[in-house]
Amino acid sequence: IIYTDYEEVTDDNIREVLDNSLSSHRLIAMECNYLYRYYKGIQPILGKVKSVRPEINNKVVRNHAQEIVNFKTGYLLNQDIEYVSKGGINADDITILNDYMQAEAKSSQDQRLVQDFEITGIGYRGIFPKKEDAIKGLSLDDDESPFDLYVLSPVNTFVVRTTAMGNDVVMAVNFVKREDGRYIYTCYTPTTIYTVDGVNIESEPNPIGDIPIIEYQLNEARMGAFEPVLSMLDAINRAESDRIDA
């Protein structure tokens, strides 16, 4: 978890908070990339070295990591998630909300989001208002919602929490790398959206008055589904490779 001692991110401390949080995020991103590669089958057994009879050196990947993630994702999302009213909310409003979510293909995005936090232990969803010209005259007949939904990669997204009681999120960050090698950071606070490009910092009011990026975690330890058994999975690969060598 990335923390800051500030209870609010402002024009005066945005640079300090961003710089301090990036040093922690780089480690998180490195671990996430390792787990993504492991899920795809790029596992340590592929680097196996055999000094005796090196021409007999089988490298077998039994990708149980992918099996674990796919099983848990399918178990959690065995059907589409829909909102229901628990009282006090107009049922028609809930129906409209579900229509909006269907228009944004939320069900397919949920698959990717759950897969992210089953692999890495964390996942991020972004909810952003559409531009004004895109929602003029909006109606259900338009098959369009007044917001955009995105699943954001844990490799280039993170949130910063205050160390004060409650550990509230005070800033969310998403960044991209341009073709020229520059990193552009977009930092969201409840009041302001900052765009940081090198030494330049631009700001604009946050129109929704809240942080539009939500962090999900698989468990309190923020560990992926197969992360606790990595050593066992490596041992299975080694045993299978050695068995074929023999």
JSON list of N, CA and C in Angstrom, two decimals, residues 92-124:
[
{"chain": "A", "resi": 92, "resn": "ASP", "atom": "N", "xyz": [-36.93, 1.75, -10.83]},
{"chain": "A", "resi": 92, "resn": "ASP", "atom": "CA", "xyz": [-36.68, 2.21, -12.20]},
{"chain": "A", "resi": 92, "resn": "ASP", "atom": "C", "xyz": [-35.27, 2.78, -12.34]},
{"chain": "A", "resi": 93, "resn": "ASP", "atom": "N", "xyz": [-34.80, 3.46, -11.29]},
{"chain": "A", "resi": 93, "resn": "ASP", "atom": "CA", "xyz": [-33.43, 3.99, -11.32]},
{"chain": "A", "resi": 93, "resn": "ASP", "atom": "C", "xyz": [-32.41, 2.87, -11.39]},
{"chain": "A", "resi": 94, "resn": "ILE", "atom": "N", "xyz": [-32.65, 1.78, -10.66]},
{"chain": "A", "resi": 94, "resn": "ILE", "atom": "CA", "xyz": [-31.75, 0.62, -10.70]},
{"chain": "A", "resi": 94, "resn": "ILE", "atom": "C", "xyz": [-31.74, 0.01, -12.10]},
{"chain": "A", "resi": 95, "resn": "THR", "atom": "N", "xyz": [-32.91, -0.05, -12.71]},
{"chain": "A", "resi": 95, "resn": "THR", "atom": "CA", "xyz": [-33.00, -0.59, -14.07]},
{"chain": "A", "resi": 95, "resn": "THR", "atom": "C", "xyz": [-32.19, 0.27, -15.04]},
{"chain": "A", "resi": 96, "resn": "ILE", "atom": "N", "xyz": [-32.31, 1.60, -14.91]},
{"chain": "A", "resi": 96, "resn": "ILE", "atom": "CA", "xyz": [-31.55, 2.50, -15.77]},
{"chain": "A", "resi": 96, "resn": "ILE", "atom": "C", "xyz": [-30.06, 2.31, -15.56]},
{"chain": "A", "resi": 97, "resn": "LEU", "atom": "N", "xyz": [-29.65, 2.18, -14.29]},
{"chain": "A", "resi": 97, "resn": "LEU", "atom": "CA", "xyz": [-28.23, 1.96, -13.99]},
{"chain": "A", "resi": 97, "resn": "LEU", "atom": "C", "xyz": [-27.73, 0.68, -14.63]},
{"chain": "A", "resi": 98, "resn": "ASN", "atom": "N", "xyz": [-28.50, -0.40, -14.54]},
{"chain": "A", "resi": 98, "resn": "ASN", "atom": "CA", "xyz": [-28.10, -1.65, -15.18]},
{"chain": "A", "resi": 98, "resn": "ASN", "atom": "C", "xyz": [-28.03, -1.52, -16.70]},
{"chain": "A", "resi": 99, "resn": "ASP", "atom": "N", "xyz": [-28.94, -0.73, -17.26]},
{"chain": "A", "resi": 99, "resn": "ASP", "atom": "CA", "xyz": [-28.89, -0.49, -18.71]},
{"chain": "A", "resi": 99, "resn": "ASP", "atom": "C", "xyz": [-27.61, 0.25, -19.08]},
{"chain": "A", "resi": 100, "resn": "TYR", "atom": "N", "xyz": [-27.24, 1.24, -18.27]},
{"chain": "A", "resi": 100, "resn": "TYR", "atom": "CA", "xyz": [-26.00, 1.96, -18.52]},
{"chain": "A", "resi": 100, "resn": "TYR", "atom": "C", "xyz": [-24.81, 1.01, -18.48]},
{"chain": "A", "resi": 101, "resn": "MET", "atom": "N", "xyz": [-24.78, 0.13, -17.49]},
{"chain": "A", "resi": 101, "resn": "MET", "atom": "CA", "xyz": [-23.67, -0.81, -17.34]},
{"chain": "A", "resi": 101, "resn": "MET", "atom": "C", "xyz": [-23.61, -1.77, -18.53]},
{"chain": "A", "resi": 102, "resn": "GLN", "atom": "N", "xyz": [-24.77, -2.18, -19.01]},
{"chain": "A", "resi": 102, "resn": "GLN", "atom": "CA", "xyz": [-24.79, -3.05, -20.18]},
{"chain": "A", "resi": 102, "resn": "GLN", "atom": "C", "xyz": [-24.27, -2.32, -21.41]},
{"chain": "A", "resi": 103, "resn": "ALA", "atom": "N", "xyz": [-24.62, -1.03, -21.52]},
{"chain": "A", "resi": 103, "resn": "ALA", "atom": "CA", "xyz": [-24.13, -0.23, -22.65]},
{"chain": "A", "resi": 103, "resn": "ALA", "atom": "C", "xyz": [-22.61, -0.10, -22.61]},
{"chain": "A", "resi": 104, "resn": "GLU", "atom": "N", "xyz": [-22.02, -0.12, -21.42]},
{"chain": "A", "resi": 104, "resn": "GLU", "atom": "CA", "xyz": [-20.57, -0.01, -21.27]},
{"chain": "A", "resi": 104, "resn": "GLU", "atom": "C", "xyz": [-19.87, -1.37, -21.25]},
{"chain": "A", "resi": 105, "resn": "ALA", "atom": "N", "xyz": [-20.63, -2.46, -21.53]},
{"chain": "A", "resi": 105, "resn": "ALA", "atom": "CA", "xyz": [-20.07, -3.82, -21.55]},
{"chain": "A", "resi": 105, "resn": "ALA", "atom": "C", "xyz": [-19.36, -4.16, -20.23]},
{"chain": "A", "resi": 106, "resn": "LYS", "atom": "N", "xyz": [-20.02, -3.84, -19.12]},
{"chain": "A", "resi": 106, "resn": "LYS", "atom": "CA", "xyz": [-19.42, -4.04, -17.82]},
{"chain": "A", "resi": 106, "resn": "LYS", "atom": "C", "xyz": [-19.12, -5.52, -17.55]},
{"chain": "A", "resi": 107, "resn": "SER", "atom": "N", "xyz": [-19.96, -6.42, -18.03]},
{"chain": "A", "resi": 107, "resn": "SER", "atom": "CA", "xyz": [-19.77, -7.84, -17.75]},
{"chain": "A", "resi": 107, "resn": "SER", "atom": "C", "xyz": [-18.43, -8.34, -18.28]},
{"chain": "A", "resi": 108, "resn": "SER", "atom": "N", "xyz": [-18.08, -7.92, -19.50]},
{"chain": "A", "resi": 108, "resn": "SER", "atom": "CA", "xyz": [-16.79, -8.36, -20.05]},
{"chain": "A", "resi": 108, "resn": "SER", "atom": "C", "xyz": [-15.64, -7.67, -19.35]},
{"chain": "A", "resi": 109, "resn": "GLN", "atom": "N", "xyz": [-15.85, -6.41, -18.93]},
{"chain": "A", "resi": 109, "resn": "GLN", "atom": "CA", "xyz": [-14.80, -5.72, -18.18]},
{"chain": "A", "resi": 109, "resn": "GLN", "atom": "C", "xyz": [-14.59, -6.35, -16.81]},
{"chain": "A", "resi": 110, "resn": "ASP", "atom": "N", "xyz": [-15.68, -6.85, -16.20]},
{"chain": "A", "resi": 110, "resn": "ASP", "atom": "CA", "xyz": [-15.54, -7.53, -14.91]},
{"chain": "A", "resi": 110, "resn": "ASP", "atom": "C", "xyz": [-14.62, -8.74, -15.03]},
{"chain": "A", "resi": 111, "resn": "GLN", "atom": "N", "xyz": [-14.69, -9.45, -16.14]},
{"chain": "A", "resi": 111, "resn": "GLN", "atom": "CA", "xyz": [-13.82, -10.61, -16.36]},
{"chain": "A", "resi": 111, "resn": "GLN", "atom": "C", "xyz": [-12.36, -10.20, -16.31]},
{"chain": "A", "resi": 112, "resn": "ARG", "atom": "N", "xyz": [-12.03, -9.12, -16.99]},
{"chain": "A", "resi": 112, "resn": "ARG", "atom": "CA", "xyz": [-10.64, -8.66, -17.01]},
{"chain": "A", "resi": 112, "resn": "ARG", "atom": "C", "xyz": [-10.21, -8.14, -15.64]},
{"chain": "A", "resi": 113, "resn": "LEU", "atom": "N", "xyz": [-11.12, -7.40, -14.97]},
{"chain": "A", "resi": 113, "resn": "LEU", "atom": "CA", "xyz": [-10.80, -6.85, -13.65]},
{"chain": "A", "resi": 113, "resn": "LEU", "atom": "C", "xyz": [-10.51, -7.97, -12.65]},
{"chain": "A", "resi": 114, "resn": "VAL", "atom": "N", "xyz": [-11.40, -8.97, -12.62]},
{"chain": "A", "resi": 114, "resn": "VAL", "atom": "CA", "xyz": [-11.20, -10.09, -11.68]},
{"chain": "A", "resi": 114, "resn": "VAL", "atom": "C", "xyz": [-9.93, -10.84, -12.03]},
{"chain": "A", "resi": 115, "resn": "GLN", "atom": "N", "xyz": [-9.66, -11.03, -13.31]},
{"chain": "A", "resi": 115, "resn": "GLN", "atom": "CA", "xyz": [-8.44, -11.72, -13.71]},
{"chain": "A", "resi": 115, "resn": "GLN", "atom": "C", "xyz": [-7.21, -10.95, -13.24]},
{"chain": "A", "resi": 116, "resn": "ASP", "atom": "N", "xyz": [-7.27, -9.61, -13.31]},
{"chain": "A", "resi": 116, "resn": "ASP", "atom": "CA", "xyz": [-6.14, -8.79, -12.84]},
{"chain": "A", "resi": 116, "resn": "ASP", "atom": "C", "xyz": [-5.86, -9.05, -11.37]},
{"chain": "A", "resi": 117, "resn": "PHE", "atom": "N", "xyz": [-6.90, -8.98, -10.51]},
{"chain": "A", "resi": 117, "resn": "PHE", "atom": "CA", "xyz": [-6.59, -9.11, -9.09]},
{"chain": "A", "resi": 117, "resn": "PHE", "atom": "C", "xyz": [-6.44, -10.56, -8.66]},
{"chain": "A", "resi": 118, "resn": "GLU", "atom": "N", "xyz": [-6.87, -11.53, -9.48]},
{"chain": "A", "resi": 118, "resn": "GLU", "atom": "CA", "xyz": [-6.55, -12.93, -9.18]},
{"chain": "A", "resi": 118, "resn": "GLU", "atom": "C", "xyz": [-5.07, -13.22, -9.50]},
{"chain": "A", "resi": 119, "resn": "ILE", "atom": "N", "xyz": [-4.51, -12.50, -10.49]},
{"chain": "A", "resi": 119, "resn": "ILE", "atom": "CA", "xyz": [-3.11, -12.69, -10.85]},
{"chain": "A", "resi": 119, "resn": "ILE", "atom": "C", "xyz": [-2.19, -11.91, -9.92]},
{"chain": "A", "resi": 120, "resn": "THR", "atom": "N", "xyz": [-2.49, -10.64, -9.71]},
{"chain": "A", "resi": 120, "resn": "THR", "atom": "CA", "xyz": [-1.56, -9.75, -8.99]},
{"chain": "A", "resi": 120, "resn": "THR", "atom": "C", "xyz": [-1.99, -9.43, -7.57]},
{"chain": "A", "resi": 121, "resn": "GLY", "atom": "N", "xyz": [-3.25, -9.67, -7.23]},
{"chain": "A", "resi": 121, "resn": "GLY", "atom": "CA", "xyz": [-3.75, -9.32, -5.91]},
{"chain": "A", "resi": 121, "resn": "GLY", "atom": "C", "xyz": [-4.45, -7.98, -5.87]},
{"chain": "A", "resi": 122, "resn": "ILE", "atom": "N", "xyz": [-4.29, -7.15, -6.94]},
{"chain": "A", "resi": 122, "resn": "ILE", "atom": "CA", "xyz": [-4.93, -5.84, -7.00]},
{"chain": "A", "resi": 122, "resn": "ILE", "atom": "C", "xyz": [-5.49, -5.60, -8.40]},
{"chain": "A", "resi": 123, "resn": "GLY", "atom": "N", "xyz": [-6.51, -4.74, -8.47]},
{"chain": "A", "resi": 123, "resn": "GLY", "atom": "CA", "xyz": [-7.09, -4.38, -9.76]},
{"chain": "A", "resi": 123, "resn": "GLY", "atom": "C", "xyz": [-7.67, -2.98, -9.68]},
{"chain": "A", "resi": 124, "resn": "TYR", "atom": "N", "xyz": [-7.87, -2.35, -10.82]},
{"chain": "A", "resi": 124, "resn": "TYR", "atom": "CA", "xyz": [-8.34, -0.97, -10.85]},
{"chain": "A", "resi": 124, "resn": "TYR", "atom": "C", "xyz": [-9.41, -0.78, -11.91]}
]
